[in-house]
XYZ file of C-alpha atoms in Angstrom:
215
model
C 96.184 91.883 98.712
C 95.874 96.057 98.876
C 95.650 96.965 102.357
C 95.509 100.721 102.317
C 95.295 104.760 100.441
C 95.891 107.839 100.048
C 95.303 110.642 97.972
C 97.529 113.332 96.167
C 97.046 116.944 96.063
C 93.713 117.006 93.996
C 93.056 113.502 92.832
C 95.149 112.734 89.565
C 97.240 110.311 91.332
C 96.402 108.177 94.305
C 99.636 105.690 96.598
C 98.996 102.121 97.654
C 100.033 99.380 99.552
C 100.237 96.150 99.802
C 101.201 92.705 102.024
C 104.155 92.546 98.899
C 105.930 95.763 100.963
C 105.419 97.800 97.597
C 103.743 101.121 98.065
C 102.683 103.200 94.308
C 101.899 106.011 92.426
C 99.140 105.697 90.255
C 98.060 107.389 87.584
C 93.964 108.189 87.834
C 93.611 109.066 84.244
C 95.676 106.447 82.449
C 94.659 103.627 84.489
C 98.565 103.429 85.124
C 101.517 102.890 87.417
C 103.607 105.757 87.506
C 106.097 103.873 89.766
C 107.038 102.191 93.286
C 107.995 104.338 96.129
C 109.127 102.251 98.358
C 109.564 98.063 98.871
C 109.998 97.490 102.031
C 110.254 93.519 102.398
C 107.402 93.371 104.443
C 103.812 94.301 104.438
C 102.807 97.807 104.485
C 99.332 98.300 106.642
C 98.758 102.648 106.386
C 99.881 105.035 104.989
C 99.572 108.624 104.272
C 100.866 112.021 102.463
C 101.072 115.147 103.765
C 103.491 117.873 103.379
C 106.636 118.346 104.134
C 108.459 120.898 106.827
C 110.916 123.167 104.609
C 113.598 122.035 106.795
C 113.558 118.354 106.039
C 115.776 117.298 103.172
C 113.613 114.982 100.627
C 116.144 114.311 98.093
C 116.173 114.362 94.464
C 114.885 112.132 91.858
C 117.043 109.632 90.229
C 115.328 110.151 87.493
C 113.211 112.731 85.972
C 109.743 112.545 87.055
C 106.990 111.642 84.738
C 105.017 114.586 83.437
C 101.973 112.180 84.516
C 102.850 112.674 87.860
C 101.571 115.517 90.247
C 101.102 117.018 93.231
C 104.569 115.499 94.617
C 107.031 117.642 94.679
C 107.910 119.044 98.811
C 105.516 115.848 100.252
C 106.602 112.968 102.680
C 104.728 109.941 102.328
C 104.792 107.683 105.519
C 104.912 104.219 105.469
C 102.775 102.028 108.831
C 105.026 98.574 108.735
C 104.569 94.987 109.841
C 108.571 94.835 110.660
C 107.397 97.473 113.264
C 109.152 100.193 111.569
C 107.428 103.572 110.641
C 109.069 104.929 107.125
C 109.533 108.043 105.500
C 110.020 108.322 102.406
C 110.338 111.407 100.107
C 107.431 111.398 97.885
C 108.767 112.807 93.825
C 112.373 111.249 95.154
C 111.667 108.150 96.000
C 114.578 108.129 99.024
C 114.363 106.992 102.038
C 113.935 110.777 105.306
C 113.707 108.276 108.347
C 113.572 104.879 109.839
C 111.996 104.749 113.509
C 111.058 101.252 115.522
C 109.188 101.270 117.848
C 107.290 98.730 119.968
C 104.774 96.400 117.002
C 103.293 95.853 114.108
C 102.033 99.821 112.907
C 99.212 99.402 111.919
C 98.106 103.586 110.640
C 99.632 107.197 109.867
C 98.530 110.104 109.121
C 100.351 113.540 110.088
C 99.193 116.578 112.814
C 100.735 119.246 109.867
C 103.922 119.168 108.491
C 106.218 118.761 111.296
C 104.323 116.552 113.510
C 103.245 112.471 113.068
C 101.204 110.244 114.466
C 101.389 106.271 114.372
C 99.831 103.199 116.063
C 100.643 99.645 117.040
C 98.915 96.544 117.641
C 99.980 96.914 121.249
C 98.235 99.854 121.955
C 100.461 102.854 121.494
C 100.218 106.107 119.897
C 103.694 107.833 118.710
C 103.444 111.452 118.190
C 106.843 111.921 116.441
C 108.644 115.087 115.331
C 110.097 114.700 111.805
C 112.744 116.510 111.851
C 113.861 114.065 114.775
C 112.277 111.118 114.967
C 114.892 109.320 117.545
C 112.710 110.203 119.773
C 109.032 110.678 120.373
C 107.909 113.605 121.304
C 105.313 111.101 123.812
C 103.870 108.006 123.587
C 99.619 107.439 124.875
C 98.522 104.071 125.687
C 94.590 103.854 126.362
C 94.605 100.291 126.273
C 96.668 97.517 124.496
C 93.847 97.143 122.339
C 95.889 98.064 118.490
C 95.495 101.497 116.685
C 93.592 100.688 114.228
C 93.191 104.438 112.679
C 94.177 107.661 113.540
C 92.543 110.960 111.995
C 93.941 114.175 112.774
C 90.772 116.666 113.999
C 90.500 120.718 114.724
C 93.498 120.859 117.220
C 94.347 116.591 118.296
C 93.046 113.329 116.340
C 90.029 110.825 116.321
C 92.055 107.082 117.442
C 89.693 104.073 116.896
C 90.763 100.907 118.535
C 90.288 96.376 118.625
C 88.098 96.618 121.307
C 85.983 99.398 120.052
C 87.193 101.837 122.171
C 87.918 105.388 119.962
C 88.007 108.335 121.786
C 89.354 112.384 120.620
C 92.427 113.559 122.195
C 92.764 117.511 122.276
C 96.125 119.197 122.249
C 98.875 118.533 124.936
C 96.262 115.501 125.790
C 95.019 118.328 128.345
C 90.987 116.822 127.006
C 89.663 113.567 126.509
C 87.130 113.148 124.776
C 85.166 109.023 124.309
C 82.842 108.495 122.301
C 82.996 104.721 122.644
C 84.440 102.403 125.558
C 85.611 99.096 125.087
C 82.720 96.886 123.835
C 85.131 93.863 122.719
C 84.439 95.043 118.184
C 87.324 96.512 116.407
C 86.456 100.382 115.315
C 87.915 100.063 112.496
C 88.472 103.617 110.322
C 86.262 107.198 111.393
C 86.077 110.159 109.189
C 85.255 113.200 110.159
C 82.753 115.898 108.431
C 82.991 118.851 110.090
C 80.997 119.060 113.444
C 79.782 114.839 112.638
C 82.200 111.982 113.097
C 81.256 108.439 111.912
C 82.621 105.201 112.763
C 82.699 101.855 111.001
C 82.790 98.784 113.332
C 82.638 94.823 113.108
C 79.608 95.214 114.289
C 78.200 96.556 110.806
C 76.635 99.543 112.292
C 78.016 103.256 110.767
C 77.592 105.619 113.985
C 77.331 109.335 113.764
C 78.719 111.489 116.374
C 77.424 115.573 115.950
C 79.871 117.060 118.173
C 79.477 121.065 119.937
C 82.196 123.253 119.741
C 85.601 120.716 121.298
């Protein structure tokens, strides 16, 4: 089963991650697999791709990349793994960059910037890490013990949804938290945003739209 996908650059290439522990790069034009970026030996629940900080060593590819591979240079792939590990891999080089051990299975991950990343675990922790030094997290946000199911960068902060129906917006440095929904049993699986509107999808069969005033 494919558990998550990510679009590279303008979309000529896409990435997928699977229960078989692999993350693969695909060429949309020819519907072909360009290669396996990572093989973890553990299900990969979520992925994210983003530009990496220029100070980060992403490694060099062992063989020249295919001419069908577009926009992978300078990018890093995040892997949220079932075995409690968050991994960073150079997208073009396929070389490991970092490996961070969490408290439980990682469900989702995202880039806040080229240096800061977020990842959420099954036991309700949201880790903020600096990719230049992943020995210790910058902060760990824990609002409930329910699984963190999705994370989305938003303005100067992020939106998180959890398995107990909670969905909230955290502004920079935790100064301000806005609850869209409190715990109401049904999981909110995914959050999407468009300008000042936020959309959530829930296991109760409802897609909800929130209109936000200026935060």
